[in-house]
Coordinates of N, CA and C in Angstrom, one line a residue:
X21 N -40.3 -104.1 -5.9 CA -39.7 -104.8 -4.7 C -38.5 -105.6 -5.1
X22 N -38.5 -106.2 -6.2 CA -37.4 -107.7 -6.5 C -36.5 -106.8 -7.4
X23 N -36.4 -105.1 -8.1 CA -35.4 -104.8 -8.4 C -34.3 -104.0 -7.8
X24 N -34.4 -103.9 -6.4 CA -32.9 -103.9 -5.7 C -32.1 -105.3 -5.7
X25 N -33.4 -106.3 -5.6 CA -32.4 -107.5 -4.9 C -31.9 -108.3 -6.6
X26 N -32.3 -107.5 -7.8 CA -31.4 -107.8 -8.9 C -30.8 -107.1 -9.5
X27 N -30.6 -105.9 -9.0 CA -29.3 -105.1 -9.1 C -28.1 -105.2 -8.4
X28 N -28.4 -106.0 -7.1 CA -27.8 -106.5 -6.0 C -27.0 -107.9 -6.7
X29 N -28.0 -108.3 -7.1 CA -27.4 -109.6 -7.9 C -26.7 -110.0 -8.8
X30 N -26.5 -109.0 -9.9 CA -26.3 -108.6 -11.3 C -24.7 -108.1 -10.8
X31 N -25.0 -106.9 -10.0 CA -23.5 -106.7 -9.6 C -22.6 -107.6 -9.2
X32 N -23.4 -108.4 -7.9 CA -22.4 -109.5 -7.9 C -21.8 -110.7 -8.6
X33 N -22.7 -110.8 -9.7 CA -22.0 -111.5 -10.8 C -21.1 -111.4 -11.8
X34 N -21.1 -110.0 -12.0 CA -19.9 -109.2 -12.2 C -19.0 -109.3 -11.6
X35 N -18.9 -109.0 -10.4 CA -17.4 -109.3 -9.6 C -17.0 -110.3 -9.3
X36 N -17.7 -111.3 -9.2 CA -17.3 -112.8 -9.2 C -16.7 -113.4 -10.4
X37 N -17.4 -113.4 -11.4 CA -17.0 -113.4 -12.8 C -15.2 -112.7 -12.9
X38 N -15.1 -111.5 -12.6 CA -13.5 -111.4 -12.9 C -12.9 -111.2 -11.7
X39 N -13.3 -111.5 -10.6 CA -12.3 -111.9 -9.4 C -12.1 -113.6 -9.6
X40 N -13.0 -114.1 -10.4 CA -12.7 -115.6 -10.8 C -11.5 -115.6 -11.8
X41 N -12.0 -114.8 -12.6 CA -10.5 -114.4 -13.8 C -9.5 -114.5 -13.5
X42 N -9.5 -113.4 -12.1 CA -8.0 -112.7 -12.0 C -7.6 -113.8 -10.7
X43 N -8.3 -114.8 -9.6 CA -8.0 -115.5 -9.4 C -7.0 -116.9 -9.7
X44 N -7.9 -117.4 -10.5 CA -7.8 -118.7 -11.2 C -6.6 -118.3 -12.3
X45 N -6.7 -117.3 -13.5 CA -5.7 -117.4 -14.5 C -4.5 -116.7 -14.0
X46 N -5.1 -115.6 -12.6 CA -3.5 -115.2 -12.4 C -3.1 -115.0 -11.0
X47 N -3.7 -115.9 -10.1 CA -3.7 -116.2 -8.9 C -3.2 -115.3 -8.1
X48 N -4.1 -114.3 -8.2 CA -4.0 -112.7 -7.5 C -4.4 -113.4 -6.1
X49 N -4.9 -114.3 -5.5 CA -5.4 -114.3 -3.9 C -4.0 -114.8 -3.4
X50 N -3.1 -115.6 -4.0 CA -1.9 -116.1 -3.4 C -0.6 -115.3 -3.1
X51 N -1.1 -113.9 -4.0 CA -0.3 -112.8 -4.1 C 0.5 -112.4 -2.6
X52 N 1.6 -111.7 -2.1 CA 1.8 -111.9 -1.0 C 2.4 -110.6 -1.0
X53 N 2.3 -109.7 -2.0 CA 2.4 -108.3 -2.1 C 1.8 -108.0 -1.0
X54 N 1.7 -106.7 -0.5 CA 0.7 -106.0 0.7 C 0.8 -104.7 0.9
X55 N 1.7 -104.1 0.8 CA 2.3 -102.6 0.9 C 2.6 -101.6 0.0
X56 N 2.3 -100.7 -0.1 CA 3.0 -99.5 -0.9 C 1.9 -99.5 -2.0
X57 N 2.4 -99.3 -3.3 CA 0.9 -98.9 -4.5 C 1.5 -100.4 -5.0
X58 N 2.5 -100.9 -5.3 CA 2.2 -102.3 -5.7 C 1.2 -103.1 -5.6
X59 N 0.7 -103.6 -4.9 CA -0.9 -103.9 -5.2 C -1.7 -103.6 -6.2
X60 N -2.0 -101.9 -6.1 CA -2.8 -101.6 -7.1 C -2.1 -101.5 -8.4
X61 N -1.1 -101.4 -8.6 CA -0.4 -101.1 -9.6 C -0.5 -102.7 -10.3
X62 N -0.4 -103.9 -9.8 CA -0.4 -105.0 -10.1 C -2.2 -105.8 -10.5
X63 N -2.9 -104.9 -9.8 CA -3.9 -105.4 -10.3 C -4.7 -104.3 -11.5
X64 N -4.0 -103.4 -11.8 CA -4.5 -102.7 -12.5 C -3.9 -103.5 -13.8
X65 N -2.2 -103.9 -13.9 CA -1.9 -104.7 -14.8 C -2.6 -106.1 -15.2
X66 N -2.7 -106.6 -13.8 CA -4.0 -107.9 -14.3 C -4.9 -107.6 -15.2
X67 N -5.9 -106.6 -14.7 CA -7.3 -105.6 -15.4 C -6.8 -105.5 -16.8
X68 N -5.7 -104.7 -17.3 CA -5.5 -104.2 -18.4 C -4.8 -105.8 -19.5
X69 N -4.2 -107.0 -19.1 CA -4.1 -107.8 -19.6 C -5.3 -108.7 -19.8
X70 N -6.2 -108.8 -19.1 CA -7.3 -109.3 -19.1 C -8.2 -108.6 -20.7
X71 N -8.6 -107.4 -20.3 CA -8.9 -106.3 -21.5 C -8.5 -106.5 -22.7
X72 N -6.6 -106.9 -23.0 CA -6.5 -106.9 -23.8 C -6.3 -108.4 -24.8
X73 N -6.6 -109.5 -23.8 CA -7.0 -111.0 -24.0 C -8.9 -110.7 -24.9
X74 N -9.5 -110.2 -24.2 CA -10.5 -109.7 -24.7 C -10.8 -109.3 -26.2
X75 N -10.2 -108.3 -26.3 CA -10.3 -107.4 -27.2 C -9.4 -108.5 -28.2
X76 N -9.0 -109.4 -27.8 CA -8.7 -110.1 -28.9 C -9.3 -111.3 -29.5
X77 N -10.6 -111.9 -28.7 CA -11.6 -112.3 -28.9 C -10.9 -113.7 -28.7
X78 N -10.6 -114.1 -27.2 CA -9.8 -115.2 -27.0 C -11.0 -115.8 -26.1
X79 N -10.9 -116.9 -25.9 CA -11.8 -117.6 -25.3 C -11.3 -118.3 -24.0
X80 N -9.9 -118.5 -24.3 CA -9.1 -119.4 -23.0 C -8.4 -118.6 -22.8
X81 N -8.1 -117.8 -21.4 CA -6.9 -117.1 -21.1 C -5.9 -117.9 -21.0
X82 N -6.1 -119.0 -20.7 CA -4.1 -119.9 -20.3 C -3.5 -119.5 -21.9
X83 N -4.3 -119.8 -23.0 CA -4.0 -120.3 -24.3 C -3.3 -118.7 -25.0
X84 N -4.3 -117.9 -24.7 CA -4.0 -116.6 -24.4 C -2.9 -115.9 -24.0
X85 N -2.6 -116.6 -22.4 CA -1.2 -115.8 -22.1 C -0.2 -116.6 -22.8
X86 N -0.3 -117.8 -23.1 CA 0.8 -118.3 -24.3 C 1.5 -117.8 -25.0
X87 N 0.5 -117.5 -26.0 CA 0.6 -117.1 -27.5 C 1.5 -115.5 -26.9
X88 N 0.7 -114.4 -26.3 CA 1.2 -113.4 -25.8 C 2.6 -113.3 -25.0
X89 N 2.8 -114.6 -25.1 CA 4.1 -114.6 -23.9 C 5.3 -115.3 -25.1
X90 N 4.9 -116.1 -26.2 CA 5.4 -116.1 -26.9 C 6.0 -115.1 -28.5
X91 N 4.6 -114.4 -28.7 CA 5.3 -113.4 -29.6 C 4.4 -112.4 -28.8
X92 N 4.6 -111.4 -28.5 CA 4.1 -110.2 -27.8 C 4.1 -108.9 -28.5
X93 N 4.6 -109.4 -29.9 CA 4.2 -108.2 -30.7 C 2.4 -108.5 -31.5
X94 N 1.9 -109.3 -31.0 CA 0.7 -110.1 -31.4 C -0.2 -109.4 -30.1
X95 N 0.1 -109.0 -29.2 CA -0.7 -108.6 -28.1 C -1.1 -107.0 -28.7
X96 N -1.3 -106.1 -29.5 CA -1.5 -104.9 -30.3 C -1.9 -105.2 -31.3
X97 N -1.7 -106.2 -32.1 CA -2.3 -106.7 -33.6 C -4.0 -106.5 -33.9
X98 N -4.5 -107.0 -32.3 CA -6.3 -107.3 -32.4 C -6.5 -107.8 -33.2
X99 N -6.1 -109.4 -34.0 CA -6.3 -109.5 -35.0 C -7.2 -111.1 -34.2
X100 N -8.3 -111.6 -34.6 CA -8.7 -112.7 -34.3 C -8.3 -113.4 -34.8
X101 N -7.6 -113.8 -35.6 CA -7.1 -115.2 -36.4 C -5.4 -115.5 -35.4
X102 N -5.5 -115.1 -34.7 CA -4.0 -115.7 -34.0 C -4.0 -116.8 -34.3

């Protein structure tokens, strides 16, 4: 009986979890885009910078888009000791 309503649950923690992400570190709701594939094109870029904050075993994305914004040949490295 209680495993729909925690499959139900599970998923939405998932999407809240990185609609919080892509909210808060890259303020996709304020976005004012609306037309054409832009949109998706832009949140697929969110998605794939996110992934690659990850895969670098960062913990703070602000600290994260820093360093990446500062040397960006470090965003390919995957090296955890940044």
């Amino acid at each position: 009986m209680f495993s729909w309503w925690f499959n139900i649950r599970s998923h939405w923690s998932i999407e809240n979890s990185l609609h919080y992400v892509k909210d808060v570190s890259f303020e996709e709701d304020m976005c004012r885009i609306r037309t054409g594939q832009i949109p998706f094109v832009q949140t697929m870029m969110r998605s794939l910078a996110i992934n690659f904050i990850n895969l670098n075993k960062f913990s703070n994305i602000k600290q994260a888009r820093k360093v990446f914004a500062w040397n960006p040949q470090k965003l390919f490295s995957l090296d955890s000791k940044l």
